[in-house]
mmCIF file of C-alpha atoms in Angstrom:
data_model
loop_
_atom_site.group_PDB
_atom_site.id
_atom_site.type_symbol
_atom_site.label_atom_id
_atom_site.label_comp_id
_atom_site.label_asym_id
_atom_site.label_seq_id
_atom_site.Cartn_x
_atom_site.Cartn_y
_atom_site.Cartn_z
ATOM 1 C CA UNK R 1157 0.000 0.000 0.000
ATOM 2 C CA UNK R 1158 2.803 2.430 0.832
ATOM 3 C CA UNK R 1159 4.281 1.885 -2.613
ATOM 4 C CA UNK R 1160 0.951 2.683 -4.258
ATOM 5 C CA UNK R 1161 0.551 5.836 -2.178
ATOM 6 C CA UNK R 1162 4.086 6.962 -3.078
ATOM 7 C CA UNK R 1163 3.424 6.454 -6.780
ATOM 8 C CA UNK R 1164 0.145 8.361 -6.574
ATOM 9 C CA UNK R 1165 1.797 11.257 -4.747
ATOM 10 C CA UNK R 1166 4.497 11.527 -7.380
ATOM 11 C CA UNK R 1167 1.871 11.428 -10.128
ATOM 12 C CA UNK R 1168 -0.146 14.201 -8.523
ATOM 13 C CA UNK R 1169 2.915 16.409 -8.120
ATOM 14 C CA UNK R 1170 3.940 15.857 -11.736
ATOM 15 C CA UNK R 1171 0.424 16.474 -13.019
ATOM 16 C CA UNK R 1172 0.243 19.860 -11.292
ATOM 17 C CA UNK R 1173 3.584 21.132 -12.552
ATOM 18 C CA UNK R 1174 3.534 23.169 -15.801
ATOM 19 C CA UNK R 1175 5.538 21.591 -18.608
ATOM 20 C CA UNK R 1176 8.240 23.441 -20.484
ATOM 21 C CA UNK R 1177 7.775 24.541 -24.081
ATOM 22 C CA UNK R 1178 10.021 26.320 -26.556
ATOM 23 C CA UNK R 1179 9.020 29.927 -27.230
ATOM 24 C CA UNK R 1180 11.093 31.600 -29.940
ATOM 25 C CA UNK R 1181 11.629 35.324 -29.347
ATOM 26 C CA UNK R 1182 14.065 36.677 -31.903
ATOM 27 C CA UNK R 1183 15.599 39.570 -30.008
ATOM 28 C CA UNK R 1184 19.276 40.204 -30.627
ATOM 29 C CA UNK R 1185 19.408 42.522 -27.598
ATOM 30 C CA UNK R 1186 18.925 39.623 -25.186
ATOM 31 C CA UNK R 1187 22.133 37.934 -23.997
ATOM 32 C CA UNK R 1188 22.053 34.268 -24.968
ATOM 33 C CA UNK R 1189 24.272 31.194 -24.943
ATOM 34 C CA UNK R 1190 24.267 28.731 -27.806
ATOM 35 C CA UNK R 1191 23.471 25.078 -27.148
ATOM 36 C CA UNK R 1192 24.110 22.581 -29.924
ATOM 37 C CA UNK R 1193 21.631 19.701 -30.055
ATOM 38 C CA UNK R 1194 21.605 16.157 -31.305
ATOM 39 C CA UNK R 1195 18.276 14.381 -30.913
ATOM 40 C CA UNK R 1196 16.521 11.132 -31.730
ATOM 41 C CA UNK R 1197 13.128 12.594 -30.871
ATOM 42 C CA UNK R 1198 10.450 12.434 -33.521
ATOM 43 C CA UNK R 1199 6.867 13.689 -33.731
ATOM 44 C CA UNK R 1200 4.506 12.591 -30.981
ATOM 45 C CA UNK R 1201 2.331 9.811 -32.497
ATOM 46 C CA UNK R 1202 -0.759 11.125 -30.696
ATOM 47 C CA UNK R 1203 -0.463 14.916 -30.942
ATOM 48 C CA UNK R 1204 1.847 15.196 -33.948
ATOM 49 C CA UNK R 1205 4.049 17.654 -32.024
ATOM 50 C CA UNK R 1206 7.589 17.674 -33.358
ATOM 51 C CA UNK R 1207 10.442 16.724 -31.018
ATOM 52 C CA UNK R 1208 8.040 14.658 -28.928
ATOM 53 C CA UNK R 1209 8.180 11.054 -27.754
ATOM 54 C CA UNK R 1210 8.425 9.526 -31.220
ATOM 55 C CA UNK R 1211 11.619 7.546 -31.834
ATOM 56 C CA UNK R 1212 13.843 8.376 -34.800
ATOM 57 C CA UNK R 1213 16.546 5.985 -35.959
ATOM 58 C CA UNK R 1214 18.473 8.861 -37.547
ATOM 59 C CA UNK R 1215 20.019 11.701 -35.553
ATOM 60 C CA UNK R 1216 18.732 15.251 -36.074
ATOM 61 C CA UNK R 1217 20.908 18.311 -35.489
ATOM 62 C CA UNK R 1218 20.126 21.836 -34.321
ATOM 63 C CA UNK R 1219 21.443 24.824 -32.394
ATOM 64 C CA UNK R 1220 19.397 26.907 -29.961
ATOM 65 C CA UNK R 1221 20.333 30.259 -28.457
ATOM 66 C CA UNK R 1222 18.887 30.429 -24.943
ATOM 67 C CA UNK R 1223 18.499 33.565 -22.835
ATOM 68 C CA UNK R 1224 18.722 33.041 -19.064
ATOM 69 C CA UNK R 1225 16.620 35.615 -17.147
ATOM 70 C CA UNK R 1226 18.359 37.730 -14.503
ATOM 71 C CA UNK R 1227 15.336 37.996 -12.196
ATOM 72 C CA UNK R 1228 15.350 34.533 -10.608
ATOM 73 C CA UNK R 1229 17.036 32.516 -7.894
ATOM 74 C CA UNK R 1230 19.795 29.927 -8.498
ATOM 75 C CA UNK R 1231 18.305 26.650 -9.658
ATOM 76 C CA UNK R 1232 14.974 28.200 -10.706
ATOM 77 C CA UNK R 1233 13.511 27.840 -14.183
ATOM 78 C CA UNK R 1234 10.503 29.837 -15.340
ATOM 79 C CA UNK R 1235 9.080 28.548 -18.609
ATOM 80 C CA UNK R 1236 7.401 31.034 -20.939
ATOM 81 C CA UNK R 1237 3.620 30.914 -20.813
ATOM 82 C CA UNK R 1238 2.104 31.100 -24.331
ATOM 83 C CA UNK R 1239 -0.985 32.757 -22.829
ATOM 84 C CA UNK R 1240 0.938 35.929 -21.919
ATOM 85 C CA UNK R 1241 3.673 38.097 -23.331
ATOM 86 C CA UNK R 1242 7.148 36.669 -22.665
ATOM 87 C CA UNK R 1243 9.138 38.396 -19.948
ATOM 88 C CA UNK R 1244 12.928 38.283 -20.566
ATOM 89 C CA UNK R 1245 13.508 39.287 -16.938
ATOM 90 C CA UNK R 1246 11.969 36.084 -15.572
ATOM 91 C CA UNK R 1247 11.456 33.614 -18.449
ATOM 92 C CA UNK R 1248 13.914 31.317 -20.155
ATOM 93 C CA UNK R 1249 13.570 32.198 -23.840
ATOM 94 C CA UNK R 1250 14.907 30.915 -27.126
ATOM 95 C CA UNK R 1251 16.267 33.840 -29.116
ATOM 96 C CA UNK R 1252 17.424 31.854 -32.133
ATOM 97 C CA UNK R 1253 17.178 28.379 -33.629
ATOM 98 C CA UNK R 1254 19.096 26.761 -36.454
ATOM 99 C CA UNK R 1255 18.145 23.366 -37.884
ATOM 100 C CA UNK R 1256 20.798 21.554 -39.891
ATOM 101 C CA UNK R 1257 19.594 19.377 -42.779
ATOM 102 C CA UNK R 1258 22.777 17.313 -42.755
ATOM 103 C CA UNK R 1259 25.575 16.463 -40.334
ATOM 104 C CA UNK R 1260 28.352 18.363 -42.216
ATOM 105 C CA UNK R 1261 26.648 21.747 -41.675
ATOM 106 C CA UNK R 1262 26.199 20.975 -37.972
ATOM 107 C CA UNK R 1263 29.808 19.857 -37.718
ATOM 108 C CA UNK R 1264 31.101 23.042 -39.409
ATOM 109 C CA UNK R 1265 29.263 25.340 -36.965
ATOM 110 C CA UNK R 1266 30.322 23.215 -34.015
ATOM 111 C CA UNK R 1267 33.942 23.283 -35.226
ATOM 112 C CA UNK R 1268 33.945 27.093 -35.191
ATOM 113 C CA UNK R 1269 32.469 27.176 -31.682
ATOM 114 C CA UNK R 1270 35.006 24.650 -30.404
ATOM 115 C CA UNK R 1271 37.871 26.659 -31.872
ATOM 116 C CA UNK R 1272 36.704 29.675 -29.855
ATOM 117 C CA UNK R 1273 36.513 27.607 -26.655
ATOM 118 C CA UNK R 1274 39.772 25.678 -26.610
ATOM 119 C CA UNK R 1275 38.271 22.502 -28.076
ATOM 120 C CA UNK R 1276 36.198 21.824 -24.933
ATOM 121 C CA UNK R 1277 32.714 20.289 -25.304
ATOM 122 C CA UNK R 1278 30.346 19.589 -22.410
ATOM 123 C CA UNK R 1279 27.488 17.221 -23.280
ATOM 124 C CA UNK R 1280 24.309 16.969 -21.199
ATOM 125 C CA UNK R 1281 22.008 13.909 -21.291
ATOM 126 C CA UNK R 1282 18.656 14.478 -19.573
ATOM 127 C CA UNK R 1283 16.763 11.961 -17.474
ATOM 128 C CA UNK R 1284 13.337 10.339 -17.281
ATOM 129 C CA UNK R 1285 10.112 12.301 -17.838
ATOM 130 C CA UNK R 1286 11.563 15.272 -19.733
ATOM 131 C CA UNK R 1287 10.191 17.259 -22.652
ATOM 132 C CA UNK R 1288 12.607 18.600 -25.224
ATOM 133 C CA UNK R 1289 12.299 22.137 -23.839
ATOM 134 C CA UNK R 1290 12.821 21.012 -20.237
ATOM 135 C CA UNK R 1291 16.100 19.290 -21.062
ATOM 136 C CA UNK R 1292 17.321 22.232 -23.132
ATOM 137 C CA UNK R 1293 16.440 24.919 -20.572
ATOM 138 C CA UNK R 1294 17.746 22.844 -17.671
ATOM 139 C CA UNK R 1295 21.123 22.592 -19.388
ATOM 140 C CA UNK R 1296 21.110 26.348 -19.993
ATOM 141 C CA UNK R 1297 20.410 26.863 -16.281
ATOM 142 C CA UNK R 1298 23.171 24.451 -15.228
ATOM 143 C CA UNK R 1299 25.623 26.088 -17.589
ATOM 144 C CA UNK R 1300 24.793 29.537 -16.233
ATOM 145 C CA UNK R 1301 24.524 28.805 -12.508
ATOM 146 C CA UNK R 1302 27.535 26.497 -12.274
ATOM 147 C CA UNK R 1303 29.613 28.490 -14.762
ATOM 148 C CA UNK R 1304 30.182 25.458 -17.005
ATOM 149 C CA UNK R 1305 32.997 26.187 -19.482
ATOM 150 C CA UNK R 1306 33.293 25.194 -23.120
ATOM 151 C CA UNK R 1307 30.728 24.530 -25.838
ATOM 152 C CA UNK R 1308 27.406 23.181 -24.603
ATOM 153 C CA UNK R 1309 25.925 20.207 -26.489
ATOM 154 C CA UNK R 1310 22.627 18.597 -25.507
ATOM 155 C CA UNK R 1311 21.567 15.056 -26.375
ATOM 156 C CA UNK R 1312 17.778 14.819 -26.260
ATOM 157 C CA UNK R 1313 16.386 11.293 -26.391
ATOM 158 C CA UNK R 1314 12.698 10.372 -26.834
ATOM 159 C CA UNK R 1315 11.297 10.459 -23.309
ATOM 160 C CA UNK R 1316 7.539 10.060 -23.100
ATOM 161 C CA UNK R 1317 7.485 13.123 -20.800
ATOM 162 C CA UNK R 1318 4.924 11.481 -18.549
ATOM 163 C CA UNK R 1319 5.331 10.330 -14.958
ATOM 164 C CA UNK R 1320 3.600 7.052 -15.878
ATOM 165 C CA UNK R 1321 5.994 6.468 -18.779
ATOM 166 C CA UNK R 1322 8.861 4.909 -16.791
ATOM 167 C CA UNK R 1323 8.905 1.651 -18.780
ATOM 168 C CA UNK R 1324 8.669 3.532 -22.083
ATOM 169 C CA UNK R 1325 11.569 5.754 -21.062
ATOM 170 C CA UNK R 1326 13.750 2.811 -20.036
ATOM 171 C CA UNK R 1327 13.195 1.277 -23.475
ATOM 172 C CA UNK R 1328 13.805 4.652 -25.129
ATOM 173 C CA UNK R 1329 17.098 5.035 -23.280
ATOM 174 C CA UNK R 1330 18.236 1.713 -24.756
ATOM 175 C CA UNK R 1331 16.926 2.709 -28.185
ATOM 176 C CA UNK R 1332 18.843 6.009 -28.002
ATOM 177 C CA UNK R 1333 22.330 4.508 -27.530
ATOM 178 C CA UNK R 1334 23.205 4.551 -31.232
ATOM 179 C CA UNK R 1335 22.125 8.179 -31.556
ATOM 180 C CA UNK R 1336 24.300 9.234 -28.639
ATOM 181 C CA UNK R 1337 27.264 7.334 -30.054
ATOM 182 C CA UNK R 1338 26.726 9.119 -33.385
ATOM 183 C CA UNK R 1339 26.638 12.510 -31.633
ATOM 184 C CA UNK R 1340 29.873 11.851 -29.726
ATOM 185 C CA UNK R 1341 31.569 10.893 -32.981
ATOM 186 C CA UNK R 1342 30.345 14.094 -34.636
ATOM 187 C CA UNK R 1343 31.716 16.158 -31.731
ATOM 188 C CA UNK R 1344 35.082 14.423 -32.036
ATOM 189 C CA UNK R 1345 35.075 14.916 -35.836
ATOM 190 C CA UNK R 1346 34.356 18.625 -35.301
ATOM 191 C CA UNK R 1347 37.672 18.952 -33.503
ATOM 192 C CA UNK R 1348 36.835 18.483 -29.820
ATOM 193 C CA UNK R 1349 40.011 17.813 -27.873
ATOM 194 C CA UNK R 1350 38.114 17.076 -24.684
ATOM 195 C CA UNK R 1351 34.535 15.900 -24.112
ATOM 196 C CA UNK R 1352 32.863 15.902 -20.698
ATOM 197 C CA UNK R 1353 29.546 14.075 -20.313
ATOM 198 C CA UNK R 1354 27.041 15.233 -17.677
ATOM 199 C CA UNK R 1355 24.116 12.826 -17.344
ATOM 200 C CA UNK R 1356 21.116 12.926 -15.033
ATOM 201 C CA UNK R 1357 19.040 10.013 -13.727
ATOM 202 C CA UNK R 1358 18.146 7.583 -16.537
ATOM 203 C CA UNK R 1359 20.478 9.525 -18.802
ATOM 204 C CA UNK R 1360 23.321 8.069 -16.741
ATOM 205 C CA UNK R 1361 22.313 4.540 -17.705
ATOM 206 C CA UNK R 1362 22.074 5.603 -21.367
ATOM 207 C CA UNK R 1363 25.516 7.220 -21.243
ATOM 208 C CA UNK R 1364 27.210 4.241 -19.619
ATOM 209 C CA UNK R 1365 25.597 1.849 -22.104
ATOM 210 C CA UNK R 1366 26.818 4.008 -24.987
ATOM 211 C CA UNK R 1367 30.401 4.088 -23.743
ATOM 212 C CA UNK R 1368 30.208 0.322 -23.243
ATOM 213 C CA UNK R 1369 29.129 -0.343 -26.828
ATOM 214 C CA UNK R 1370 31.803 2.044 -28.139
ATOM 215 C CA UNK R 1371 34.407 0.046 -26.210
ATOM 216 C CA UNK R 1372 33.054 -3.181 -27.688
ATOM 217 C CA UNK R 1373 33.187 -1.733 -31.209
ATOM 218 C CA UNK R 1374 36.778 -0.595 -30.662
ATOM 219 C CA UNK R 1375 36.166 3.139 -31.153
ATOM 220 C CA UNK R 1376 39.133 4.112 -29.003
ATOM 221 C CA UNK R 1377 39.620 7.403 -30.845
ATOM 222 C CA UNK R 1378 36.282 8.830 -29.690
ATOM 223 C CA UNK R 1379 36.492 7.227 -26.246
ATOM 224 C CA UNK R 1380 39.890 8.820 -25.682
ATOM 225 C CA UNK R 1381 38.288 12.268 -26.058
ATOM 226 C CA UNK R 1382 35.683 11.501 -23.365
ATOM 227 C CA UNK R 1383 37.951 12.297 -20.436
ATOM 228 C CA UNK R 1384 35.446 13.521 -17.892
ATOM 229 C CA UNK R 1385 32.090 12.180 -16.732
ATOM 230 C CA UNK R 1386 29.554 13.380 -14.175
ATOM 231 C CA UNK R 1387 26.572 11.199 -13.230
ATOM 232 C CA UNK R 1388 23.912 13.068 -11.250
ATOM 233 C CA UNK R 1389 21.472 10.832 -9.315
ATOM 234 C CA UNK R 1390 21.997 7.959 -11.763
ATOM 235 C CA UNK R 1391 18.999 5.644 -12.008
ATOM 236 C CA UNK R 1392 21.175 2.618 -12.554
ATOM 237 C CA UNK R 1393 21.543 -0.806 -10.989
ATOM 238 C CA UNK R 1394 24.864 -1.044 -9.123
ATOM 239 C CA UNK R 1395 25.772 -4.445 -10.570
ATOM 240 C CA UNK R 1396 24.925 -3.251 -14.084
ATOM 241 C CA UNK R 1397 27.140 -0.197 -13.529
ATOM 242 C CA UNK R 1398 30.022 -2.417 -12.446
ATOM 243 C CA UNK R 1399 29.587 -4.614 -15.542
ATOM 244 C CA UNK R 1400 29.498 -1.545 -17.793
ATOM 245 C CA UNK R 1401 32.601 -0.091 -16.169
ATOM 246 C CA UNK R 1402 34.531 -3.344 -16.546
ATOM 247 C CA UNK R 1403 33.683 -3.522 -20.259
ATOM 248 C CA UNK R 1404 34.600 0.133 -20.842
ATOM 249 C CA UNK R 1405 37.955 -0.474 -19.191
ATOM 250 C CA UNK R 1406 39.670 2.799 -18.403
ATOM 251 C CA UNK R 1407 36.946 5.130 -17.162
ATOM 252 C CA UNK R 1408 36.947 8.847 -18.001
ATOM 253 C CA UNK R 1409 38.968 10.794 -15.435
ATOM 254 C CA UNK R 1410 37.563 12.505 -13.458
ATOM 255 C CA UNK R 1411 34.516 10.292 -12.971
ATOM 256 C CA UNK R 1412 32.103 11.853 -10.455
ATOM 257 C CA UNK R 1413 28.857 10.370 -9.134
ATOM 258 C CA UNK R 1414 26.529 12.693 -7.228
ATOM 259 C CA UNK R 1415 24.423 10.650 -4.797
ATOM 260 C CA UNK R 1416 21.785 11.514 -2.200
ATOM 261 C CA UNK R 1417 20.418 9.500 0.696
ATOM 262 C CA UNK R 1418 17.285 11.688 0.457
ATOM 263 C CA UNK R 1419 16.519 10.997 -3.202
ATOM 264 C CA UNK R 1420 12.873 9.947 -2.999
ATOM 265 C CA UNK R 1421 12.590 9.211 -6.721
ATOM 266 C CA UNK R 1422 15.419 6.680 -6.546
ATOM 267 C CA UNK R 1423 14.068 5.234 -3.307
ATOM 268 C CA UNK R 1424 10.843 4.494 -5.179
ATOM 269 C CA UNK R 1425 12.733 3.117 -8.195
ATOM 270 C CA UNK R 1426 14.707 0.801 -5.909
ATOM 271 C CA UNK R 1427 11.526 -0.521 -4.292
ATOM 272 C CA UNK R 1428 9.856 -1.081 -7.640
ATOM 273 C CA UNK R 1429 12.868 -3.065 -8.863
ATOM 274 C CA UNK R 1430 13.198 -5.032 -5.629
ATOM 275 C CA UNK R 1431 16.585 -3.535 -4.759
ATOM 276 C CA UNK R 1432 17.947 -1.901 -1.639
ATOM 277 C CA UNK R 1433 19.404 1.037 -3.588
ATOM 278 C CA UNK R 1434 20.223 2.444 -7.018
ATOM 279 C CA UNK R 1435 23.646 3.834 -7.853
ATOM 280 C CA UNK R 1436 22.357 7.379 -7.268
ATOM 281 C CA UNK R 1437 21.430 6.782 -3.627
ATOM 282 C CA UNK R 1438 24.165 4.319 -2.725
ATOM 283 C CA UNK R 1439 25.571 5.135 0.724
ATOM 284 C CA UNK R 1440 28.439 2.664 0.940
ATOM 285 C CA UNK R 1441 31.294 3.094 -1.527
ATOM 286 C CA UNK R 1442 32.478 -0.504 -0.970
ATOM 287 C CA UNK R 1443 30.457 -2.078 -3.859
ATOM 288 C CA UNK R 1444 32.323 0.113 -6.363
ATOM 289 C CA UNK R 1445 35.581 0.506 -4.443
ATOM 290 C CA UNK R 1446 37.637 -1.188 -7.172
ATOM 291 C CA UNK R 1447 36.681 1.539 -9.660
ATOM 292 C CA UNK R 1448 38.443 4.884 -9.928
ATOM 293 C CA UNK R 1449 35.426 7.099 -9.197
ATOM 294 C CA UNK R 1450 34.494 9.873 -6.776
ATOM 295 C CA UNK R 1451 31.118 9.609 -5.031
ATOM 296 C CA UNK R 1452 29.799 12.930 -3.732
ATOM 297 C CA UNK R 1453 26.912 12.702 -1.229
ATOM 298 C CA UNK R 1454 24.697 15.820 -1.380
ATOM 299 C CA UNK R 1455 21.689 14.669 0.670
ATOM 300 C CA UNK R 1456 22.211 17.498 3.168
ATOM 301 C CA UNK R 1457 21.154 19.914 0.417
ATOM 302 C CA UNK R 1458 17.999 18.044 -0.648
ATOM 303 C CA UNK R 1459 15.104 20.086 -2.006
ATOM 304 C CA UNK R 1460 11.746 18.679 -3.098
ATOM 305 C CA UNK R 1461 12.119 15.063 -4.156
ATOM 306 C CA UNK R 1462 15.917 15.381 -3.881
ATOM 307 C CA UNK R 1463 16.505 13.958 -7.349
ATOM 308 C CA UNK R 1464 18.385 16.865 -8.980
ATOM 309 C CA UNK R 1465 19.906 18.876 -6.138
ATOM 310 C CA UNK R 1466 23.033 19.739 -8.110
ATOM 311 C CA UNK R 1467 20.858 21.816 -10.444
ATOM 312 C CA UNK R 1468 18.019 22.860 -8.118
ATOM 313 C CA UNK R 1469 19.387 23.481 -4.610
ATOM 314 C CA UNK R 1470 20.402 27.162 -4.213
ATOM 315 C CA UNK R 1471 22.720 26.301 -1.318
ATOM 316 C CA UNK R 1472 24.500 23.541 -3.222
ATOM 317 C CA UNK R 1473 24.755 25.658 -6.375
ATOM 318 C CA UNK R 1474 26.269 28.450 -4.310
ATOM 319 C CA UNK R 1475 28.755 26.035 -2.743
ATOM 320 C CA UNK R 1476 29.820 24.429 -6.029
ATOM 321 C CA UNK R 1477 29.578 27.463 -8.282
ATOM 322 C CA UNK R 1478 31.186 30.068 -6.053
ATOM 323 C CA UNK R 1479 34.291 27.992 -5.398
ATOM 324 C CA UNK R 1480 35.007 27.562 -9.082
ATOM 325 C CA UNK R 1481 35.692 23.890 -8.428
ATOM 326 C CA UNK R 1482 33.116 22.615 -10.929
ATOM 327 C CA UNK R 1483 34.745 24.548 -13.749
ATOM 328 C CA UNK R 1484 38.172 23.354 -12.630
ATOM 329 C CA UNK R 1485 37.059 19.717 -12.632
ATOM 330 C CA UNK R 1486 35.400 20.009 -16.045
ATOM 331 C CA UNK R 1487 38.510 21.677 -17.422
ATOM 332 C CA UNK R 1488 40.643 18.811 -16.142
ATOM 333 C CA UNK R 1489 42.525 20.601 -13.373
ATOM 334 C CA UNK R 1490 42.988 17.673 -10.990
ATOM 335 C CA UNK R 1491 46.389 18.636 -9.589
ATOM 336 C CA UNK R 1492 46.457 17.872 -5.895
ATOM 337 C CA UNK R 1493 42.690 17.305 -5.693
ATOM 338 C CA UNK R 1494 40.964 14.493 -3.850
ATOM 339 C CA UNK R 1495 37.497 15.665 -4.847
ATOM 340 C CA UNK R 1496 35.371 18.676 -5.641
ATOM 341 C CA UNK R 1497 35.858 20.671 -2.442
ATOM 342 C CA UNK R 1498 36.920 19.963 1.139
ATOM 343 C CA UNK R 1499 34.473 17.721 2.938
ATOM 344 C CA UNK R 1500 34.261 14.493 4.913
ATOM 345 C CA UNK R 1501 36.391 12.216 2.754
ATOM 346 C CA UNK R 1502 36.560 8.416 2.815
ATOM 347 C CA UNK R 1503 38.807 6.548 0.391
ATOM 348 C CA UNK R 1504 38.318 2.806 -0.083
ATOM 349 C CA UNK R 1505 40.776 1.208 -2.507
ATOM 350 C CA UNK R 1506 40.328 3.145 -5.806
ATOM 351 C CA UNK R 1507 37.079 4.940 -4.990
ATOM 352 C CA UNK R 1508 36.616 8.122 -2.972
ATOM 353 C CA UNK R 1509 33.436 9.178 -1.157
ATOM 354 C CA UNK R 1510 32.873 12.801 -0.144
ATOM 355 C CA UNK R 1511 29.980 13.902 2.051
ATOM 356 C CA UNK R 1512 29.233 17.578 1.495
ATOM 357 C CA UNK R 1513 27.844 19.635 4.378
ATOM 358 C CA UNK R 1514 26.190 23.072 4.223
ATOM 359 C CA UNK R 1515 28.659 25.834 5.030
ATOM 360 C CA UNK R 1516 26.785 26.985 8.143
ATOM 361 C CA UNK R 1517 26.707 23.452 9.567
ATOM 362 C CA UNK R 1518 30.395 22.965 8.728
ATOM 363 C CA UNK R 1519 31.248 26.222 10.495
ATOM 364 C CA UNK R 1520 29.266 25.202 13.576
ATOM 365 C CA UNK R 1521 31.129 21.909 13.688
ATOM 366 C CA UNK R 1522 34.487 23.683 13.553
ATOM 367 C CA UNK R 1523 33.599 26.021 16.436
ATOM 368 C CA UNK R 1524 32.161 23.335 18.736
#
């Protein structure tokens, strides 16, 4: 009964929340950051809406220029409401959109952007129950609030964008592996010297599966460019993760896993799969201690369902963004570092676990 009640509560919360949509406002005066996009989304088979839950076997390419509003708090996203005039001061807006008919045109634009940014590409893979706009605007918010360097590239896979579509999304994540592999190869062909993958929730499983199949196919050239990976609340079985990591071989370095003991979404996923935990709410580093990874526990900063605190918690954003450590990690500056920032550190064999504490609590502990 408790499981049923939990599912119903999550459904009610999701049903009440407004869904993100793209609103194009062509205003050159608005500051905007370009996000390149590779997607396997097709039209929704029920509504006909483009970039919906339909699955495309071929990869589509685009570039969106997204304006981040100044009048908001860290972690907040305000989607434009089509029933009123857009407000650049509080709404995330798309100020430009370019759709590429073929991969070479996409690659040429991406090559120019990479040349201006030292060859650094940061790729975001969204999680379960996301519309196209929600994934795009969330990446724009992460890039802005955490000061993510380099060229932003978003991989949007065909989520059903419905809280009851968990099984559909798990199948879609498997379906989308070839598209993600294709996108990574295009980024490498465009001249990327370094690729960092940031994946949330079910996107973590998709990303690991893609790297695994690239290792099997022997694409060492592209894999060698993926030299940084960040999994945020990965909805992934721990044993499956270990099997993927073994097949990949040398993992990207750094390899960071953000976990939370207060992640209610993963607690529910674990119960539904008959497990004690998913990788994203694992509390003991021992099961993955033979892997060179850094687990960062952020449960002390939990907001809402606690499933995306890295992007949504103002306190955690302030802690990570203000120190400049996120940018340093993504840029590969690992000299003398044991993790993101000072915290309670436990190292077991190859793996490191860091438990982050709010600054005020840390200060109280130092004075007591």
